[in-house]
C-alpha positions as CSV (number, residue, x, y, z in Angstrom):
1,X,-60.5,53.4,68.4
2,X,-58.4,55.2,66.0
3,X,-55.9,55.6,68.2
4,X,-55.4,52.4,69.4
5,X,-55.4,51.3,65.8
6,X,-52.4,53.2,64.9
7,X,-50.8,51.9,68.1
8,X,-51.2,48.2,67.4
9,X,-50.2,49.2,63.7
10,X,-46.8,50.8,65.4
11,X,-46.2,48.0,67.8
12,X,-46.4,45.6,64.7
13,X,-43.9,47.4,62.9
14,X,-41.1,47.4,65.9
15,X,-42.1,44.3,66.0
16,X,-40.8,43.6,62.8
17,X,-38.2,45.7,62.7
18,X,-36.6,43.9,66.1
19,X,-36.9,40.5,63.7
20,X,-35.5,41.9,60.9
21,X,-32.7,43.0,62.5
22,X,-32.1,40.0,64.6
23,X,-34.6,37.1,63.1
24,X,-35.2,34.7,66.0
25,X,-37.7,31.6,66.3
26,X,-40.8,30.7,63.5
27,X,-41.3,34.8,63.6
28,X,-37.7,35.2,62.6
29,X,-37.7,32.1,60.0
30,X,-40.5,33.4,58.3
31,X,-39.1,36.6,58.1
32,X,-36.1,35.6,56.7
33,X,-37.9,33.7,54.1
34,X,-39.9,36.8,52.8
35,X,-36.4,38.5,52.4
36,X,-35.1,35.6,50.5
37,X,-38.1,35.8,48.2
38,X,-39.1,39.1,47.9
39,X,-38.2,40.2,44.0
40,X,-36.8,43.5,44.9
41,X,-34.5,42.2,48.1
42,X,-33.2,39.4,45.9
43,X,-32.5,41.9,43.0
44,X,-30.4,44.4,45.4
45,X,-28.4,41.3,47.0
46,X,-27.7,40.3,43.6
47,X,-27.0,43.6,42.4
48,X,-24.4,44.8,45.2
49,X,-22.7,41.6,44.6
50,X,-22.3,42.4,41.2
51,X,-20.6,45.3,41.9
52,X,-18.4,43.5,43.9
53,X,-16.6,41.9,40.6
54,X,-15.7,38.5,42.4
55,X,-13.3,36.6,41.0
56,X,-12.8,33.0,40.9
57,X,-10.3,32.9,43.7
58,X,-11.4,35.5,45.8
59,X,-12.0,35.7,49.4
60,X,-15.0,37.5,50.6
61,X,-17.0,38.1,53.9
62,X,-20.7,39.3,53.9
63,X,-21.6,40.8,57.0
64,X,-25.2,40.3,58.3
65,X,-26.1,37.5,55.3
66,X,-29.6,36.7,56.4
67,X,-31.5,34.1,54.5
68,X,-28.2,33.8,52.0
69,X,-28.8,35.1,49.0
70,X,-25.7,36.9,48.8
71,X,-23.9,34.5,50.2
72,X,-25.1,32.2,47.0
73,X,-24.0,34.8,44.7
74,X,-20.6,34.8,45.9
75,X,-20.5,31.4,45.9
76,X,-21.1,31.2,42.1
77,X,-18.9,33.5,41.4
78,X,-15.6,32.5,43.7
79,X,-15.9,29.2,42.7
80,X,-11.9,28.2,43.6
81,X,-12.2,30.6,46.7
82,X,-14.2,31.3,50.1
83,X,-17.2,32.9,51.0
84,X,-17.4,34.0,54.8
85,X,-20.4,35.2,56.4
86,X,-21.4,36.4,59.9
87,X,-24.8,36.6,61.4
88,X,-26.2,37.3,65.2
89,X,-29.2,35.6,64.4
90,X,-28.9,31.6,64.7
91,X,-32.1,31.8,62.2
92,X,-30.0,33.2,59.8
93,X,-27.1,31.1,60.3
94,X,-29.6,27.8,59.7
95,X,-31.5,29.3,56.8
96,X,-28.5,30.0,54.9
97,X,-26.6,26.9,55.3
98,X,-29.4,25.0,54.1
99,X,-29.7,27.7,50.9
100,X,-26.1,26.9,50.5
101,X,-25.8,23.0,51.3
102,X,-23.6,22.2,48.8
103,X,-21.3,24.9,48.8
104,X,-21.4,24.5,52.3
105,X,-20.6,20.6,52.0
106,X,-17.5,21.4,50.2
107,X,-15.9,23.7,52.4
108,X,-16.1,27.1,50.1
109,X,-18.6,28.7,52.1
110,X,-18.3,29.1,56.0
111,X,-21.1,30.3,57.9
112,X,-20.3,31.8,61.4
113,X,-23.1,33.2,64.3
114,X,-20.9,36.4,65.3
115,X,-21.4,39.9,65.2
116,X,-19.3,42.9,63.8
117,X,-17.9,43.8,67.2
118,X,-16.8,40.5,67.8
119,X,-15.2,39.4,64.5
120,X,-13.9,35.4,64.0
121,X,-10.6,34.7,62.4
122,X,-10.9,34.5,58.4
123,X,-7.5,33.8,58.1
124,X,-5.2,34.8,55.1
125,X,-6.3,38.4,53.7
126,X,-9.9,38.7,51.9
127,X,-10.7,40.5,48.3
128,X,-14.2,41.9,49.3
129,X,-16.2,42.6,52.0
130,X,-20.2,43.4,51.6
131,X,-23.0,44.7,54.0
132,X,-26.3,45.5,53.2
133,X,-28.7,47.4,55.3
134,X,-26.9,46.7,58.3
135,X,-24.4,49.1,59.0
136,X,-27.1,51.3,61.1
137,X,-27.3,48.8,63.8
138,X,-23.5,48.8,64.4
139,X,-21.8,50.5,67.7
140,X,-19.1,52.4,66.7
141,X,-19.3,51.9,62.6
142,X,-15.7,54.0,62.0
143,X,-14.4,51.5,64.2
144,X,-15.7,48.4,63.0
145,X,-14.8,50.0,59.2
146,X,-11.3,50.2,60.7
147,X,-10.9,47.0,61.9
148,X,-12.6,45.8,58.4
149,X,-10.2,47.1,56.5
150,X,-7.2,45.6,58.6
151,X,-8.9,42.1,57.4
152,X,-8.3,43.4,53.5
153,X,-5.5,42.8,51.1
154,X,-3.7,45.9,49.6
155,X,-6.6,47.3,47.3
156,X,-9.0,45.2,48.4
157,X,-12.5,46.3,48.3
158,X,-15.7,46.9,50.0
159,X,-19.9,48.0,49.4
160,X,-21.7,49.2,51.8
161,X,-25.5,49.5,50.8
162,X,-28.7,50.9,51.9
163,X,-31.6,50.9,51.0
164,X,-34.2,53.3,53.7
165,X,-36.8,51.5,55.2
166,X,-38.7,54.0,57.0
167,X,-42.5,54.7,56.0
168,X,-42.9,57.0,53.2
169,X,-39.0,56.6,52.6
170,X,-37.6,59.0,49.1
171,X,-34.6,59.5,46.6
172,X,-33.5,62.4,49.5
173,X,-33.2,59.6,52.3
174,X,-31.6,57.2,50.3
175,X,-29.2,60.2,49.5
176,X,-28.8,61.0,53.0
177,X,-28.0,57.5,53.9
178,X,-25.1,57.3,50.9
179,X,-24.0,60.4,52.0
180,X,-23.2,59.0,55.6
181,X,-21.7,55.7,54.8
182,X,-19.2,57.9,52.5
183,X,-18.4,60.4,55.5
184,X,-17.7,56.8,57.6
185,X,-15.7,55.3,54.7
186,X,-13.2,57.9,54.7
187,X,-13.3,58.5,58.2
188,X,-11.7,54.9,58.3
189,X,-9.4,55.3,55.6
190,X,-10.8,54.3,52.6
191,X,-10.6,55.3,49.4
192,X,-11.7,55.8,45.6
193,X,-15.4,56.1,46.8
194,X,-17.8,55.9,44.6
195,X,-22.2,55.8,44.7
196,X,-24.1,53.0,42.3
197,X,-27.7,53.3,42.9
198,X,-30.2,50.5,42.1
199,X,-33.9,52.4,40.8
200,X,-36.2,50.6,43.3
201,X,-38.8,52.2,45.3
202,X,-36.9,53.6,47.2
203,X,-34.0,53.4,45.7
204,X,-31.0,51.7,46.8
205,X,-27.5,52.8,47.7
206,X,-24.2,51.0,47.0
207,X,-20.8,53.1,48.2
208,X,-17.8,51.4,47.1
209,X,-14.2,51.9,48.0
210,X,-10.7,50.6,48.5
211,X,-8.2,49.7,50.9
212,X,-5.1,51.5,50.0
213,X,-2.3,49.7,49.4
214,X,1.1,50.0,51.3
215,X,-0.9,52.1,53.7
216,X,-1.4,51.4,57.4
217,X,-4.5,51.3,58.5
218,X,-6.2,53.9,61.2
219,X,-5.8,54.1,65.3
220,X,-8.8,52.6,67.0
């Protein structure tokens, strides 16, 4: 019995971790609103986008928004600019358009069903580019850096965050998880890295960096 306890318990959990990365149906909706919700995934959404230091006219793309908190954020802050987003999950895409009606309404925030490896046009050059928890579920992740940073301005900047969600998850893993999206950073080209972390249980990871300007960017 114990054993087939601890085997439900683990089929639950993929469960949820298939939803969480790719929210589908009432299963994914109500996922996506216990993100949106949750104290401590609001405070790192809020947090990374802080970092950020959007300006008023700034262009920024959040890769993998979810329910739209960060999108919100960004919103608030690049009032006289645009906020792109991207998400696989149609869940997503409808959750956070209705978080975001009004910004939505009035054309400063565009919300796109894509993924990474399949990028939309966002026209001219943006100022910032966030992703949080997501970059773990990319093919390729130098690559898709690369091709991230073609889409920035000279200078222009991105975060990349993590916080580890495996069971019994510590400070060590969340190191180990900065550690690698640094490694991938500069492996695409980036510079001026740098490591915020946010003191949740466990805590979270922000890497920062910059496109360098008047450089081209890496072969794919």
């Amino acid at each position: 019995m114990k054993a087939a306890g601890t085997s439900l318990k683990q089929r639950a959990r993929r469960k949820l971790v298939r939803q969480a990365h790719q929210p589908r149906g009432v299963i994914g909706w109500a996922v996506g609103w216990m993100f949106a919700h949750r104290p401590s995934n609001r405070k790192r959404n809020i947090w990374a986008v802080s970092l950020l230091d959007v300006q008023p006219t700034d262009r920024v793309l959040e890769i993998g928004f979810g329910p739209g908190v960060a999108i919100a954020e960004f919103a608030a802050r690049a009032t006289r600019g645009h906020v792109f987003g991207i998400d696989h999950s149609q869940a997503m895409v409808r959750q956070a358009a209705r978080r975001n009606a009004a910004a939505v309404r009035a054309q400063r925030v565009h919300l796109t069903r894509a993924s990474v490896e399949e990028l939309p046009s966002f026209g001219d050059p943006l100022d910032a580019i966030l992703a949080v928890n997501s970059v773990g579920f990319w093919r390729d992740p130098v690559e898709r850096l690369g091709e991230l940073r073609r889409l920035l301005r000279p200078a222009g900047r991105i975060a990349l965050v993590s916080q580890p969600r495996c069971p019994g998850a510590t400070r060590k893993d969340t190191a180990r998880a900065a550690q690698e999206l640094r490694d991938m950073l500069t492996r695409a080209g980036f510079i001026h890295l740098r490591v915020e972390t946010l003191e949740l249980d466990p805590p979270v990871a922000c890497v920062l960096a910059d496109n360098p300007a008047g450089m081209p960017s890496p072969a794919t």
